[in-house]
XYZ file of C-alpha atoms in Angstrom:
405
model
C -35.696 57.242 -6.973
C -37.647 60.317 -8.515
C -41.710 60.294 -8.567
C -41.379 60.936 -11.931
C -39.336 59.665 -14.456
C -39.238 59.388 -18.302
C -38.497 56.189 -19.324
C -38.086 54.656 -22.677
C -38.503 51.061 -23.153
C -37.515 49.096 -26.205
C -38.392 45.798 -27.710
C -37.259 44.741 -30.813
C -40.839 43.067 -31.787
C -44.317 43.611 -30.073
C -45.720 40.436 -30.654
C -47.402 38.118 -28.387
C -44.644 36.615 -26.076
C -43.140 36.055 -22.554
C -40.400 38.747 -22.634
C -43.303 40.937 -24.425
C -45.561 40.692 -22.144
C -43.277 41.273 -19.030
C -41.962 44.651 -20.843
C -45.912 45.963 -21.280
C -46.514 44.957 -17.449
C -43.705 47.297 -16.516
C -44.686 49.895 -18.700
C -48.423 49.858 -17.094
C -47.064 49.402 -13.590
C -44.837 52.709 -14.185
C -47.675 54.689 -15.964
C -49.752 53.981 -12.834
C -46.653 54.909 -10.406
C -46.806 58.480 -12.505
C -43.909 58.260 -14.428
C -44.435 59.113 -17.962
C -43.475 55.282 -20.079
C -42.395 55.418 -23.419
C -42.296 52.387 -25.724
C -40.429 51.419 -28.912
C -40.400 48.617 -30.914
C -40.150 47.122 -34.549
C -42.729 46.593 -37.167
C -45.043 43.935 -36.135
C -46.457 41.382 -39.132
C -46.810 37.504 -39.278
C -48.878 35.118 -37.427
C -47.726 35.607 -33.792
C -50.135 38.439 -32.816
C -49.703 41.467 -31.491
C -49.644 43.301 -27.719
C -50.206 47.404 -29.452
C -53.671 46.741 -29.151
C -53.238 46.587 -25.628
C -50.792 49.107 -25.232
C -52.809 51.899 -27.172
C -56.051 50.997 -25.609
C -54.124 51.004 -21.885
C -55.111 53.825 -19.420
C -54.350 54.576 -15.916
C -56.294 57.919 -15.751
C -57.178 60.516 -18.040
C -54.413 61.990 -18.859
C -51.840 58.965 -18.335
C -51.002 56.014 -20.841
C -47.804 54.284 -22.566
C -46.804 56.010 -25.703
C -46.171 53.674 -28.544
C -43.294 54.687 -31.318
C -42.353 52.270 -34.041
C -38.931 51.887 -35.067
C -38.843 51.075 -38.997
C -35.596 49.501 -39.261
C -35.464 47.086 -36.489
C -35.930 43.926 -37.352
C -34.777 40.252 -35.176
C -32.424 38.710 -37.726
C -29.370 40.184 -38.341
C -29.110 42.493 -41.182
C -26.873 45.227 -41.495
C -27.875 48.165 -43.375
C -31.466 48.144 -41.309
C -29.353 47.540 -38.295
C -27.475 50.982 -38.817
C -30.826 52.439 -39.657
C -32.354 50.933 -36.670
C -29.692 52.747 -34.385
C -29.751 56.018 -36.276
C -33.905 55.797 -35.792
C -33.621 54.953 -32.359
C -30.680 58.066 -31.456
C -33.036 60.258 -32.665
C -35.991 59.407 -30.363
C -33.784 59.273 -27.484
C -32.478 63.110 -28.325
C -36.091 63.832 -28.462
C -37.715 62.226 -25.450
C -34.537 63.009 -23.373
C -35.135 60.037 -21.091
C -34.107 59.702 -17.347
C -33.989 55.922 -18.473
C -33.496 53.773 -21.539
C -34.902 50.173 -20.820
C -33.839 47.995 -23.243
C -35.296 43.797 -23.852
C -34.048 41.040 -25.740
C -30.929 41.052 -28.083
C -31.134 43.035 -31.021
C -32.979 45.934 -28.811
C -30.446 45.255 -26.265
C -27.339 45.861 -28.963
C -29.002 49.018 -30.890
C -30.666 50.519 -28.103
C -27.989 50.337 -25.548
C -25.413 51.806 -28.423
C -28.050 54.491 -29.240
C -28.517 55.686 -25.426
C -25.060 55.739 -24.889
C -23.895 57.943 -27.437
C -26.584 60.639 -27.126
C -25.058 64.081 -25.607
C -27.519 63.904 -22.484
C -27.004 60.177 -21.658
C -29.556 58.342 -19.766
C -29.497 55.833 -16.732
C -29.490 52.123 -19.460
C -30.877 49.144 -17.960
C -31.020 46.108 -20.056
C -33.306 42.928 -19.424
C -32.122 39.323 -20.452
C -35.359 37.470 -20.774
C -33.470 35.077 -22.863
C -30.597 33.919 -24.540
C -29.483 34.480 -28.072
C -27.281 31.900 -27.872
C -27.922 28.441 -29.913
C -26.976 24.835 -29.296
C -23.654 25.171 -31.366
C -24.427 21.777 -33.438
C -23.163 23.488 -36.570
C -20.428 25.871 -37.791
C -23.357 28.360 -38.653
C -24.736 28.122 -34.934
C -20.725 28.581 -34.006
C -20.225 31.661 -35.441
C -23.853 33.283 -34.665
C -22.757 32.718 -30.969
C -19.543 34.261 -31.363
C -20.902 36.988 -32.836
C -23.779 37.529 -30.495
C -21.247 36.978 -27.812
C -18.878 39.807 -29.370
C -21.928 42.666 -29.664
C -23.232 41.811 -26.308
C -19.428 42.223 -24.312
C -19.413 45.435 -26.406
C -23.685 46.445 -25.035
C -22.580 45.543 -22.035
C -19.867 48.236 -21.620
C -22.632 50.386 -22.668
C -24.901 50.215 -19.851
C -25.532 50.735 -16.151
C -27.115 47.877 -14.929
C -28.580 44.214 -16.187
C -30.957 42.681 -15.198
C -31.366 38.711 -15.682
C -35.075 36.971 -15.088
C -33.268 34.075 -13.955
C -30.037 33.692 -12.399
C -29.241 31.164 -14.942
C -28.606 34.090 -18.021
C -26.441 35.690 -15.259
C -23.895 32.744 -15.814
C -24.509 31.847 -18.881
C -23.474 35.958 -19.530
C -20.868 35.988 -17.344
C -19.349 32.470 -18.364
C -19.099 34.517 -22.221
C -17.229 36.861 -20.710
C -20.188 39.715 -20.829
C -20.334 42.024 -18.172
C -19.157 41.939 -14.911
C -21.084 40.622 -11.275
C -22.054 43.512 -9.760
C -24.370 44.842 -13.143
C -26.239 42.064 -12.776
C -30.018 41.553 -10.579
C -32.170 38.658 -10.821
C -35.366 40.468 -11.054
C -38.506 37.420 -11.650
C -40.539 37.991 -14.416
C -44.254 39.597 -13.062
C -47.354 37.896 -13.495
C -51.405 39.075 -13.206
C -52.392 36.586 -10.198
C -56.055 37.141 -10.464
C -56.925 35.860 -13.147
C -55.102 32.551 -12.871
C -56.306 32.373 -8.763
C -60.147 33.679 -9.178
C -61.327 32.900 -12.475
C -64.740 33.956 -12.722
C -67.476 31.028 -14.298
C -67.075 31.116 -17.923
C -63.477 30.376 -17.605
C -63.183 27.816 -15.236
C -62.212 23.923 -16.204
C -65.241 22.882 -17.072
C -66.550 25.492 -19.446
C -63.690 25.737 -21.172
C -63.279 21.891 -21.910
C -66.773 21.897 -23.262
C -66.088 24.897 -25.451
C -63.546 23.039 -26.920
C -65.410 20.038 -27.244
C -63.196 17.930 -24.527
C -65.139 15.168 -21.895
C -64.216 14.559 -18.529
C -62.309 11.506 -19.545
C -60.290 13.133 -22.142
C -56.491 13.648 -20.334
C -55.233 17.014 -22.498
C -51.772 17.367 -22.856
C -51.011 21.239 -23.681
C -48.900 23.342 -25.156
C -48.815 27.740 -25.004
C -45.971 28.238 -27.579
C -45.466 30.328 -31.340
C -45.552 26.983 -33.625
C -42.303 28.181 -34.496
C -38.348 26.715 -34.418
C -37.079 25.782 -30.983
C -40.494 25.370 -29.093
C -40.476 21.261 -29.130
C -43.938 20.754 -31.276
C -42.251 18.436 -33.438
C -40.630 16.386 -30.089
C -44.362 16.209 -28.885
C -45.149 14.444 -31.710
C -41.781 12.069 -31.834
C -42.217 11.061 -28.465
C -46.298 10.615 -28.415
C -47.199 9.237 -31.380
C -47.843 5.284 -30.227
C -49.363 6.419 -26.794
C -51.827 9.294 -29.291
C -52.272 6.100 -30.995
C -53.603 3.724 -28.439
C -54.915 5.930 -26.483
C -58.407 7.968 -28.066
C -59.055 9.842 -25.104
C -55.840 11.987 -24.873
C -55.482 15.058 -26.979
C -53.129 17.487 -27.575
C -54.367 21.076 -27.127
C -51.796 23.372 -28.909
C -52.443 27.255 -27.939
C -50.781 29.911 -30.497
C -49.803 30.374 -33.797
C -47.399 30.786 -36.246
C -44.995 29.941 -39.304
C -44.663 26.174 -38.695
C -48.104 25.897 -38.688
C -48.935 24.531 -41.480
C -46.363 22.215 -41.365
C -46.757 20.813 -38.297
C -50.547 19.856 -38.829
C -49.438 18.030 -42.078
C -46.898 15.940 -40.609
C -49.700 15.122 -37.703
C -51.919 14.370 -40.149
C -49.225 12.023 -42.202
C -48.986 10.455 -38.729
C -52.518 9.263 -38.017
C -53.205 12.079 -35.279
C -54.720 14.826 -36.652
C -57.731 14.215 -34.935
C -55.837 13.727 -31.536
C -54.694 17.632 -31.925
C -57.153 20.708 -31.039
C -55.635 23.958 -32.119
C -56.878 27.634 -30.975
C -55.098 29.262 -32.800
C -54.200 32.764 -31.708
C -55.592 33.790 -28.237
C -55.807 36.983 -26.328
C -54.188 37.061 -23.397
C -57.038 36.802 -21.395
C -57.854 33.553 -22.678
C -54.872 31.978 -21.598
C -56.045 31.134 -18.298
C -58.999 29.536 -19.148
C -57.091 27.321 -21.955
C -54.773 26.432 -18.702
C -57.378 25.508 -16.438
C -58.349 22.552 -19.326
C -55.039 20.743 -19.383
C -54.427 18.232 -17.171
C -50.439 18.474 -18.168
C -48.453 21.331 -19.660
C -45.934 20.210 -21.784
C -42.673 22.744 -22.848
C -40.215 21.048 -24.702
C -38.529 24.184 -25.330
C -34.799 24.365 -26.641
C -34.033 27.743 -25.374
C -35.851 29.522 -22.467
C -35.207 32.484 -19.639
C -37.580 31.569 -17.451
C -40.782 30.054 -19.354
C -43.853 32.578 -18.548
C -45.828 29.597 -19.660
C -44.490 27.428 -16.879
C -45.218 29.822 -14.166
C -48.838 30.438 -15.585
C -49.476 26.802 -15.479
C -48.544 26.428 -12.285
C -50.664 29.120 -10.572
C -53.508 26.960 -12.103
C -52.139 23.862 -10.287
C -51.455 22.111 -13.861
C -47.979 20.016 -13.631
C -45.202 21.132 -16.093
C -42.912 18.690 -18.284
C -40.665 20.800 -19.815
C -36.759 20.466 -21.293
C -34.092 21.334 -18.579
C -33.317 24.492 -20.957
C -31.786 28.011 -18.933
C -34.089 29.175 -16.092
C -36.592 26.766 -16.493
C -35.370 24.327 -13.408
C -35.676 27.720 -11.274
C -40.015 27.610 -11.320
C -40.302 23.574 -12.779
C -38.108 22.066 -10.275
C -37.867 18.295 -10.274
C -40.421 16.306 -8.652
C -41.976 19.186 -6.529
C -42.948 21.441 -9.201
C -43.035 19.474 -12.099
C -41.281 16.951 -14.211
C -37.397 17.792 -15.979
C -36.398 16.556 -18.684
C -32.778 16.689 -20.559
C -33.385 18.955 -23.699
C -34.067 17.064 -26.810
C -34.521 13.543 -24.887
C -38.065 12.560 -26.685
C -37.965 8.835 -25.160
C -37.771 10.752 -21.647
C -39.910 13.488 -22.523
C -42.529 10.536 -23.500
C -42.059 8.761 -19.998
C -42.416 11.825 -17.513
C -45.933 12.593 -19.664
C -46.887 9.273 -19.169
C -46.000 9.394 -15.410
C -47.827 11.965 -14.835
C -50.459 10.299 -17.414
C -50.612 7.682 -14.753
C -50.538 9.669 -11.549
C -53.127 12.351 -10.874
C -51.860 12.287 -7.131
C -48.517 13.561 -8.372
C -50.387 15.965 -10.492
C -52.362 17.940 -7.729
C -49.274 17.306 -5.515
C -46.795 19.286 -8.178
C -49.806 21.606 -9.158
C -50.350 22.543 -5.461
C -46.697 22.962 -3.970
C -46.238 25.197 -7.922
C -48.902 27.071 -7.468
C -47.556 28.604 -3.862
C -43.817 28.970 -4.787
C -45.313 31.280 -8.533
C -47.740 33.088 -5.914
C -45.195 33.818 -3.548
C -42.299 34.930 -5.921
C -44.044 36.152 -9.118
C -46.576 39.132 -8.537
C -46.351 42.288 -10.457
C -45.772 44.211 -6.883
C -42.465 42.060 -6.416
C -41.264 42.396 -9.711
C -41.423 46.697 -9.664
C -39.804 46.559 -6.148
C -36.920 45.094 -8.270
C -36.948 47.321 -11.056
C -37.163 50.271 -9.280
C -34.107 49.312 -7.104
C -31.945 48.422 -10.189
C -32.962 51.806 -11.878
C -31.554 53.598 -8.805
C -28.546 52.110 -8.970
C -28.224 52.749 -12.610
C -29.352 56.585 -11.841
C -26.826 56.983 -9.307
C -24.340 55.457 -11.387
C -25.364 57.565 -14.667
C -24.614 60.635 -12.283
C -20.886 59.493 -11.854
C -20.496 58.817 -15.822
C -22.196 61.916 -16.867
């Protein structure tokens, strides 16, 4: 692969987020490597935060850094006319950066970007990441047609690109059982993560500081969440399946990191419930926070309905604190059954309440999952490992852009 390469990566939004944060890594890790990283993305706005700060204030010399440009028009949901807009916005920039490669994350970037890329005159090497799926539990005619049509526009961006690459071999064949691509475009390629600060955490972050920042005693068992308060992420299962143990039992709290639209909502029906006082909220955090906020749970709990591979899972882990999460997409890959952490079948609150209470019970079987997590995440997740798999993919997709062109 070239020493230097211009490379364009887009994301629909820039908010604070697994598949966010792995896209921002990779653009650092490149600007360092010397190629010159290029970043596009949608407005930002709402409650969920923002990663430009970090992307504008990034450096890796003088001279080098990632180069932000917002895209007006794109927006997540679907909408038509700022769709076309979005594409039209996003052909431009490519004609004018005249990229080696277009990187394109999650769906709607995926669909607009790889449509843009491909129909400029000087087409680029176009890599898309699947760091999730847009897919939905197809309960409802509604959630039946959204999937058919997601499934329709991503068969069509996948004739529209080199290579894919999946952070968990599960959105390989969940894309491939739609009929969306083909076997060889796809590479497993494991999200990166920062190890130091989750393995060396210097004093003002480690488990005791941070408990008594948040006013938590040793005998309080915290039982925490890293999620958007939004649709899908399980904060309302949390409170189905915990409400008579929350009840009885004073000295376990809730500790619910983030923010966002459901808010409001979900502290209202807590507090309708009895257990407002049994939940501690943060809030939004910075990044660098996060480990620190880990370090004071005793369990992570991620009842999430729709995953790639949970960030949040792997993060707890390298801090040795057991995961329960939902058996949703990738997540069995890092929070395997009774080694790593604790399964359970998505949407199952009466199970979801007994593996938190086992490992309620059991702070053998904590350290033991904690311990044996901590060395698989080390072991498989480092930014290093992650760019070794990147930059093979985009050589494949360079070589293969040179037969296409």
């Amino acid at each position: 692969m070239p020493d230097k390469l211009t490379i364009l990566h887009i994301s629909t939004r820039l908010i604070l987020g697994g598949s966010q944060e792995n896209t921002v890594l990779t653009c650092e890790a490149q600007a360092r490597a010397g190629h010159h990283a290029h970043l596009a993305y949608g407005p930002i706005y709402g409650p969920e935060g923002s990663l430009l700060q970090r992307v504008t204030a990034f450096r890796a010399d003088d001279s080098t850094r990632i180069a932000p440009h917002v895209v007006p028009s794109m927006v997540r949901h679907i909408a038509p006319t700022k769709d076309f807009r979005a594409k039209a916005q996003l052909s431009k920039l490519i004609a004018k950066l005249k990229p080696d490669v277009v990187h394109t994350h999650s769906s709607k970037a995926g669909v607009l970007g790889r449509a843009a890329a491909w129909g400029t005159k000087s087409r680029p090497a176009i890599v898309h990441t699947i760091h999730g799926p847009p897919f939905m539990p197809e309960d409802s005619a509604l959630a039946k047609a959204k999937n058919k049509l997601y499934t329709i526009a991503e068969r069509a961006a996948a004739n529209r690109c080199h290579a894919i690459i999946s952070v968990a071999d599960a959105m390989t064949e969940q894309f491939l059982a739609r009929g969306i691509g083909t076997r060889d475009m796809f590479t497993t390629v494991r999200s990166g993560i920062d190890l130091v600060p989750y393995l060396e955490p210097p004093a003002d972050q480690s488990r005791e500081a941070i408990r008594e920042s948040l006013g938590l005693h040793p005998q309080h068992l915290v039982i925490g969440t890293i999620a958007r308060l939004a649709q899908h992420k399980g904060h309302d299962d949390i409170l189905d399946a915990l409400k008579e143990d929350l009840a009885a039992s004073p000295h376990w709290k809730l500790l619910w990191v983030g923010d966002g639209f459901w808010k409001d909502r979900l502290l209202k029906r807590a507090g309708g419930m009895g257990l407002r006082d049994r939940i501690i909220t943060t809030g939004l955090v910075p990044p660098d926070r996060i480990p620190g906020l880990i370090r004071a749970m005793d369990i992570l709990c991620h009842p999430s309905y729709r995953e790639g591979l949970p960030r949040t899972v792997n993060q707890a882990l390298l801090c040795g604190v057991p995961p329960v999460a939902y058996d949703a997409d990738g997540t069995r890959e890092t929070c395997i059954n009774e080694k790593t952490g604790l399964l359970v079948p998505i949407g199952d609150r009466s199970k979801l309440r007994d593996a938190i209470k086992k490992l309620a019970g059991d702070p053998h079987m904590r350290t033991r999952l904690g311990s044996t997590g901590r060395s698989k995440i080390t072991r498989e997740f480092s930014i290093e490992a992650m760019m070794r798999g990147i930059d093979d993919v985009y050589e494949r997709a360079l070589t293969a852009r040179a037969k296409t062109n």
